[in-house]
Short mmCIF file of C-alpha atoms and ligand atoms in Angstrom, two decimals:
data_model
loop_
_atom_site.label_atom_id
_atom_site.label_comp_id
_atom_site.label_asym_id
_atom_site.label_seq_id
_atom_site.Cartn_x
_atom_site.Cartn_y
_atom_site.Cartn_z
CA MET A 69 -96.32 -81.71 -42.31
CA SER A 70 -95.23 -80.47 -38.90
CA SER A 71 -97.44 -77.92 -37.33
CA LEU A 72 -98.11 -76.43 -33.98
CA GLY A 73 -101.44 -78.27 -33.92
CA SER A 74 -99.90 -81.73 -34.25
CA LEU A 75 -97.15 -80.76 -31.82
CA LEU A 76 -99.71 -79.88 -29.16
CA ASP A 77 -101.68 -83.06 -29.82
CA LEU A 78 -98.48 -85.02 -29.32
CA ALA A 79 -97.75 -83.07 -26.13
CA ASP A 80 -101.21 -84.03 -24.80
CA LEU A 81 -100.41 -87.64 -25.57
CA ALA A 82 -97.09 -87.33 -23.71
CA VAL A 83 -98.91 -85.90 -20.67
CA ALA A 84 -101.35 -88.83 -20.73
CA ARG A 85 -98.68 -91.48 -21.19
CA CYS A 86 -96.27 -90.26 -18.52
CA GLU A 87 -98.75 -90.75 -15.69
CA GLY A 88 -97.08 -92.90 -13.04
CA VAL A 89 -93.81 -92.67 -14.97
CA LEU A 90 -92.82 -89.07 -14.24
CA SER A 91 -93.24 -87.50 -10.82
CA ASP A 92 -96.56 -85.69 -10.37
CA GLU A 93 -94.63 -82.44 -10.24
CA SER A 94 -92.83 -82.97 -13.57
CA ARG A 95 -96.04 -84.14 -15.21
CA GLU A 96 -97.93 -81.05 -13.99
CA GLU A 97 -95.12 -78.84 -15.27
CA LEU A 98 -95.43 -80.39 -18.72
CA ALA A 99 -99.23 -80.12 -18.66
CA ASP A 100 -98.88 -76.45 -17.74
CA THR A 101 -96.54 -75.75 -20.67
CA VAL A 102 -99.03 -77.40 -23.01
CA ARG A 103 -101.92 -75.38 -21.57
CA ARG A 104 -99.97 -72.14 -21.99
CA ALA A 105 -99.11 -73.03 -25.56
CA ARG A 106 -102.73 -73.80 -26.40
CA ARG A 107 -103.93 -70.54 -24.91
CA LYS A 108 -101.33 -68.37 -26.60
CA ARG A 109 -101.54 -70.07 -29.88
CA GLY A 110 -105.14 -69.08 -30.42
CA PHE A 111 -106.21 -70.73 -33.59
CA ILE A 112 -103.41 -71.05 -36.01
CA GLY A 113 -100.08 -70.18 -34.50
CA GLU A 114 -97.90 -69.04 -37.32
CA THR A 115 -100.44 -66.89 -39.12
CA LEU A 116 -101.39 -63.39 -38.01
CA VAL A 117 -105.14 -62.91 -38.23
CA VAL A 118 -106.19 -59.29 -38.54
CA ALA A 119 -109.76 -57.99 -38.62
CA PHE A 120 -110.73 -54.56 -39.96
CA ALA A 121 -113.58 -52.83 -38.15
CA GLY A 122 -115.18 -49.44 -38.65
CA GLY A 123 -118.11 -47.52 -40.08
CA THR A 124 -119.28 -47.54 -43.67
CA GLY A 125 -116.98 -45.56 -45.90
CA SER A 126 -114.13 -45.39 -43.36
CA GLY A 127 -112.08 -47.38 -45.85
CA LYS A 128 -111.81 -50.91 -44.45
CA SER A 129 -112.12 -52.58 -47.83
CA SER A 130 -109.78 -50.05 -49.46
CA LEU A 131 -107.17 -50.66 -46.75
CA VAL A 132 -107.34 -54.42 -47.29
CA ASN A 133 -106.85 -53.81 -51.02
CA GLY A 134 -104.04 -51.34 -50.28
CA ILE A 135 -102.17 -53.84 -48.14
CA VAL A 136 -102.31 -56.64 -50.70
CA GLY A 137 -101.80 -54.24 -53.60
CA GLU A 138 -104.72 -55.52 -55.64
CA SER A 139 -108.44 -55.14 -55.71
CA VAL A 140 -109.78 -58.09 -53.74
CA ALA A 141 -112.43 -56.47 -51.52
CA PRO A 142 -115.33 -54.60 -53.08
CA ILE A 143 -115.21 -50.84 -52.54
CA GLY A 144 -118.43 -48.97 -51.79
CA VAL A 145 -118.69 -45.74 -53.71
CA VAL A 146 -122.09 -44.62 -52.55
CA ARG A 147 -123.74 -47.02 -50.13
CA PRO A 148 -122.62 -49.76 -47.77
CA THR A 149 -121.68 -52.91 -49.56
CA THR A 150 -120.19 -55.11 -46.87
CA ASP A 151 -122.77 -56.86 -44.77
CA ALA A 152 -120.84 -60.10 -44.62
CA ALA A 153 -117.24 -60.61 -43.66
CA LEU A 154 -114.70 -61.23 -46.40
CA ALA A 155 -111.35 -62.89 -45.75
CA VAL A 156 -108.22 -62.46 -47.80
CA THR A 157 -105.90 -65.40 -47.23
CA PRO A 158 -102.49 -66.47 -48.53
CA MET A 159 -102.38 -68.71 -51.61
CA ARG A 160 -101.94 -72.33 -50.56
CA SER A 161 -102.03 -71.51 -46.88
CA PRO A 162 -99.78 -73.86 -44.90
CA VAL A 163 -102.46 -74.16 -42.25
CA ASN A 164 -106.09 -75.11 -42.61
CA LEU A 165 -108.11 -71.94 -42.22
CA ASP A 166 -111.59 -73.39 -42.79
CA ARG A 167 -112.56 -73.71 -39.16
CA LEU A 168 -111.24 -70.27 -38.23
CA LEU A 169 -113.07 -68.64 -41.10
CA SER A 170 -116.34 -70.39 -40.39
CA ASP A 171 -116.10 -69.43 -36.69
CA LEU A 172 -115.51 -65.85 -37.76
CA GLY A 173 -118.67 -65.94 -39.85
CA VAL A 174 -116.70 -65.38 -43.03
CA THR A 175 -118.73 -66.33 -46.05
CA GLU A 176 -116.50 -64.98 -48.77
CA ARG A 177 -112.86 -65.84 -49.18
CA VAL A 178 -110.31 -64.72 -51.73
CA GLU A 179 -106.65 -65.65 -51.99
CA SER A 180 -103.85 -63.23 -52.60
CA GLY A 181 -100.29 -64.00 -53.60
CA ALA A 182 -99.22 -60.90 -51.68
CA LEU A 183 -99.96 -62.52 -48.32
CA GLU A 184 -97.67 -65.09 -46.78
CA SER A 185 -98.34 -65.19 -43.09
CA SER A 186 -101.44 -63.08 -42.56
CA VAL A 187 -105.17 -63.33 -42.97
CA LEU A 188 -107.06 -60.07 -43.43
CA VAL A 189 -110.73 -60.06 -42.48
CA ASP A 190 -112.88 -57.21 -43.79
CA LEU A 191 -115.67 -57.14 -41.20
CA PRO A 192 -119.24 -55.98 -41.86
CA ASP A 193 -119.74 -52.21 -41.65
CA PHE A 194 -120.37 -50.96 -38.14
CA ASP A 195 -123.36 -48.77 -38.67
CA SER A 196 -126.35 -50.71 -37.55
CA THR A 197 -127.14 -51.16 -33.89
CA VAL A 198 -124.58 -50.93 -31.11
CA GLU A 199 -125.70 -54.38 -29.95
CA GLY A 200 -125.00 -55.87 -33.37
CA HIS A 201 -121.47 -54.39 -33.39
CA ARG A 202 -120.77 -55.59 -29.91
CA ARG A 203 -121.71 -59.15 -30.78
CA ILE A 204 -119.48 -59.16 -33.84
CA VAL A 205 -116.51 -57.80 -31.89
CA GLU A 206 -117.04 -60.14 -28.97
CA ASP A 207 -117.18 -63.08 -31.37
CA VAL A 208 -114.12 -62.01 -33.26
CA LEU A 209 -111.78 -60.92 -30.45
CA PRO A 210 -110.84 -64.35 -29.09
CA ARG A 211 -110.12 -65.60 -32.59
CA VAL A 212 -107.96 -62.87 -34.09
CA ASP A 213 -104.55 -61.48 -33.24
CA ALA A 214 -105.42 -57.88 -33.99
CA VAL A 215 -108.38 -55.66 -34.73
CA VAL A 216 -107.67 -52.57 -36.81
CA TRP A 217 -110.20 -49.84 -35.99
CA VAL A 218 -110.60 -47.67 -39.04
CA PHE A 219 -111.74 -44.05 -38.65
CA ASP A 220 -112.36 -41.34 -41.20
CA PRO A 221 -111.98 -37.59 -40.68
CA GLU A 222 -115.75 -37.00 -40.56
CA LYS A 223 -116.82 -39.62 -38.06
CA TYR A 224 -113.75 -40.27 -35.91
CA SER A 225 -115.28 -38.43 -32.95
CA ASP A 226 -118.70 -40.09 -33.15
CA ARG A 227 -119.96 -40.22 -29.56
CA THR A 228 -121.84 -43.50 -29.89
CA MET A 229 -118.74 -45.20 -31.23
CA HIS A 230 -116.61 -43.94 -28.33
CA ASP A 231 -119.00 -43.89 -25.37
CA ARG A 232 -121.15 -46.89 -26.07
CA PHE A 233 -118.68 -49.01 -27.84
CA LEU A 234 -114.91 -48.56 -27.77
CA SER A 235 -114.87 -47.63 -24.08
CA GLU A 236 -116.22 -51.08 -23.30
CA PHE A 237 -113.31 -52.82 -24.99
CA THR A 238 -110.36 -51.09 -23.34
CA ALA A 239 -109.23 -54.38 -21.79
CA TYR A 240 -108.30 -55.52 -25.31
CA GLU A 241 -105.99 -52.58 -26.01
CA ASN A 242 -103.03 -54.85 -26.77
CA GLN A 243 -104.99 -56.40 -29.58
CA PHE A 244 -106.07 -53.08 -31.13
CA LEU A 245 -104.58 -50.83 -33.76
CA PHE A 246 -106.19 -47.46 -34.49
CA VAL A 247 -106.09 -46.06 -37.99
CA LEU A 248 -107.03 -42.62 -39.23
CA ASN A 249 -107.70 -43.22 -42.91
CA HIS A 250 -108.37 -40.64 -45.66
CA ALA A 251 -105.16 -38.85 -44.62
CA ASP A 252 -104.87 -37.43 -48.14
CA ARG A 253 -107.95 -35.31 -47.50
CA LEU A 254 -106.46 -33.80 -44.36
CA GLY A 255 -103.22 -32.40 -45.77
CA ASP A 256 -101.26 -30.63 -43.03
CA LEU A 257 -104.00 -31.30 -40.50
CA VAL A 258 -103.32 -35.01 -40.35
CA ASP A 259 -101.20 -34.80 -37.18
CA VAL A 260 -103.68 -32.56 -35.40
CA VAL A 261 -106.59 -34.87 -36.18
CA SER A 262 -104.55 -37.98 -35.25
CA GLU A 263 -103.75 -36.39 -31.90
CA ASP A 264 -107.37 -35.48 -31.38
CA LEU A 265 -108.41 -39.08 -32.07
CA ALA A 266 -105.72 -40.33 -29.64
CA ARG A 267 -107.07 -37.93 -27.00
CA LEU A 268 -110.61 -39.25 -27.48
CA LEU A 269 -109.34 -42.81 -27.15
CA ILE A 270 -107.58 -41.90 -23.91
CA ASP A 271 -110.89 -40.45 -22.70
CA ASP A 272 -112.48 -43.79 -23.61
CA GLY A 273 -110.03 -45.46 -21.22
CA PHE A 274 -107.20 -46.65 -23.47
CA ALA A 275 -103.80 -46.22 -21.84
CA ALA A 276 -101.51 -45.44 -24.76
CA PRO A 277 -103.38 -45.52 -28.07
CA GLU A 278 -101.19 -44.98 -31.10
CA VAL A 279 -103.00 -43.63 -34.13
CA ILE A 280 -101.62 -44.62 -37.51
CA SER A 281 -102.56 -42.44 -40.48
CA THR A 282 -103.16 -44.01 -43.87
CA THR A 283 -104.39 -43.19 -47.34
CA ALA A 284 -106.14 -46.06 -49.04
CA ARG A 285 -107.32 -44.46 -52.24
CA ALA A 286 -105.42 -44.40 -55.51
CA PRO A 287 -103.32 -42.68 -56.68
CA ASN A 288 -101.98 -41.71 -53.25
CA VAL A 289 -102.17 -45.08 -51.50
CA ASP A 290 -99.87 -45.07 -48.46
CA VAL A 291 -100.45 -47.84 -45.97
CA SER A 292 -96.79 -48.35 -45.12
CA ARG A 293 -97.05 -47.44 -41.44
CA LEU A 294 -99.92 -49.85 -40.96
CA VAL A 295 -98.01 -52.62 -42.75
CA SER A 296 -94.99 -51.99 -40.49
CA ALA A 297 -97.14 -52.10 -37.37
CA LEU A 298 -98.63 -55.42 -38.52
CA SER A 299 -95.16 -56.86 -39.28
CA VAL A 300 -94.08 -56.03 -35.75
CA ARG A 301 -97.10 -57.96 -34.48
CA LEU A 302 -96.25 -60.92 -36.68
CA ASP A 303 -92.65 -60.92 -35.37
CA THR A 304 -93.92 -60.74 -31.80
CA LYS A 305 -96.28 -63.62 -32.42
CA ARG A 306 -93.46 -65.67 -33.94
CA THR A 307 -91.26 -64.87 -30.96
CA VAL A 308 -93.94 -65.97 -28.51
CA THR A 309 -94.58 -69.13 -30.51
CA THR A 310 -90.86 -69.87 -30.72
CA ARG A 311 -90.52 -69.53 -26.98
CA LEU A 312 -93.43 -71.89 -26.35
CA VAL A 313 -92.14 -74.51 -28.76
CA THR A 314 -88.69 -74.25 -27.18
CA ASP A 315 -90.28 -74.84 -23.77
CA LEU A 316 -91.97 -77.95 -25.15
CA ARG A 317 -88.68 -79.18 -26.58
CA ILE A 318 -86.96 -78.75 -23.22
CA SER A 319 -89.84 -80.55 -21.48
CA ALA A 320 -89.56 -83.37 -24.01
CA ASN A 321 -85.82 -83.78 -23.28
CA ARG A 322 -86.41 -83.79 -19.57
CA GLY A 323 -89.38 -86.15 -19.86
CA TRP A 324 -87.35 -88.55 -21.98
CA ALA A 325 -84.50 -88.63 -19.41
CA ASP A 326 -86.96 -89.21 -16.53
CA ALA A 327 -88.81 -91.93 -18.44
CA GLN A 328 -85.49 -93.66 -19.22
CA ALA A 329 -84.52 -93.50 -15.53
CA SER A 330 -87.92 -94.94 -14.59
CA MET A 331 -87.49 -97.72 -17.13
CA HIS A 332 -84.15 -98.77 -15.58
CA ALA A 333 -85.38 -98.38 -12.02
CA ASN A 334 -88.35 -100.64 -12.78
CA ALA A 335 -86.50 -103.27 -14.77
CA ASP A 336 -88.03 -105.95 -12.53
CA ASP A 337 -91.59 -104.76 -12.99
CA SER A 338 -92.41 -105.49 -16.61
CA SER A 339 -95.64 -103.52 -16.72
CA LYS A 340 -94.04 -100.39 -15.24
CA ALA A 341 -90.98 -100.79 -17.42
CA GLU A 342 -93.20 -101.07 -20.49
CA ARG A 343 -95.18 -97.95 -19.54
CA SER A 344 -91.91 -96.07 -19.06
CA ALA A 345 -90.64 -97.23 -22.46
CA ILE A 346 -93.84 -96.07 -24.19
CA SER A 347 -93.62 -92.74 -22.39
CA SER A 348 -89.97 -92.38 -23.35
CA ALA A 349 -90.79 -93.05 -27.03
CA THR A 350 -93.56 -90.44 -26.95
CA PHE A 351 -91.10 -87.87 -25.58
CA VAL A 352 -88.72 -88.68 -28.42
CA SER A 353 -91.50 -88.01 -30.97
CA LEU A 354 -92.42 -84.80 -29.15
CA GLY A 355 -88.83 -83.57 -29.22
CA VAL A 356 -88.42 -84.36 -32.92
CA GLU A 357 -91.72 -82.64 -33.78
CA ALA A 358 -90.75 -79.56 -31.73
CA ILE A 359 -87.44 -79.25 -33.59
CA SER A 360 -89.22 -79.56 -36.91
CA VAL A 361 -91.74 -76.85 -35.93
CA LEU A 362 -88.88 -74.59 -34.81
CA HIS A 363 -87.22 -75.02 -38.21
CA GLY A 364 -90.50 -74.09 -39.90
CA LEU A 365 -90.81 -70.97 -37.76
CA MET A 366 -87.28 -69.88 -38.62
CA GLU A 367 -87.89 -70.31 -42.32
CA GLY A 368 -91.27 -68.54 -42.17
N1 LIG B 121 -109.78 -39.77 -50.38
C1 LIG B 121 -109.82 -40.98 -49.86
N2 LIG B 121 -110.84 -41.80 -50.11
C2 LIG B 121 -110.83 -43.04 -49.58
C3 LIG B 121 -109.79 -43.49 -48.75
N3 LIG B 121 -110.07 -44.77 -48.37
C4 LIG B 121 -111.24 -45.09 -48.93
N4 LIG B 121 -111.71 -44.06 -49.67
C5 LIG B 121 -112.95 -44.00 -50.44
O1 LIG B 121 -114.03 -44.08 -49.51
C6 LIG B 121 -115.10 -44.85 -50.06
C7 LIG B 121 -115.41 -46.01 -49.14
O2 LIG B 121 -114.30 -46.90 -49.07
P1 LIG B 121 -114.47 -48.43 -48.66
O3 LIG B 121 -113.11 -49.02 -48.71
O4 LIG B 121 -115.54 -49.07 -49.47
O5 LIG B 121 -114.96 -48.26 -47.17
P2 LIG B 121 -115.59 -49.37 -46.19
O6 LIG B 121 -117.08 -49.16 -46.26
O7 LIG B 121 -115.07 -49.05 -44.83
O8 LIG B 121 -115.17 -50.70 -46.66
C8 LIG B 121 -114.62 -45.28 -51.45
O9 LIG B 121 -115.12 -44.39 -52.39
C9 LIG B 121 -113.12 -45.20 -51.35
O10 LIG B 121 -112.51 -44.95 -52.61
C10 LIG B 121 -108.69 -42.60 -48.50
O11 LIG B 121 -107.73 -42.89 -47.79
N5 LIG B 121 -108.78 -41.37 -49.08
MG1 LIG B 122 -116.31 -52.30 -47.25
#
């Protein structure tokens, strides 16, 4: 099956095979497109990976359950229950998630029919040492598309959380979503408390933190605003991926034309002509693979 992974592997092969066939400039341009694609793609291109972080009882596990609409993550009634990460993944995921999940330290995995293009990771509760939290977040950040910080009305202003923790991660603002959960308990005060949390986050150094309010406990479950915010992220990720794959397709067309020209120009030099022909064939494969990945993205 076509995937971004095999497309990038093929693109690497094209870069290797066009040495001496394409001009150094064209080859470097192609290599640069491949590098950009690898960087942006993170781990698994088409799937949005979202981690839920926050203190015990803030409602991480309930939010994960609320989003998928079924009870997949254990809910702690009295004491912390989550000291290992749990991942909720789509049924029959089109991409292999094993490596991602093992790198994320996920030991438990459940599948949900409600997910198509997202992986939700319920991280361990953030109540032990600041150092422990920091390590988890630093490990997770390069591997996920978004981290949802979950706050509850009691602890949202916790100084340790803000001063010794969140303020050190302001560079990752684009990756963060801030949620004020337990909105049902706040009634009319929900906007005031959301604004207060946004103000604290600005004090931490975030430029424009948007706070999304949610209720994750039955019978009033309302996680719709969070789901919309995540869908926007998924669309953005698809758009970025589509642009990168399109760039690769254009490079493949150009590379093929240059390799063909080189083949004709070197008709008298059989070894050069052969190298050009191999390079040309690799560009054909790359172009076909890119088109197939683009189709997949449009269907997804
Ligand atoms: N009233 C109310 N209770 C909630 C909400 N979200 C979670 N809870 C309750 O808070 C407790 C802790 O929730 P849990 O999801 O286990 O929190 P976690 O430790 O962050 O995973 C449970 O008793 C939940 O039923 C909410 O939005 N409103
Ligand atoms: Mg939990």
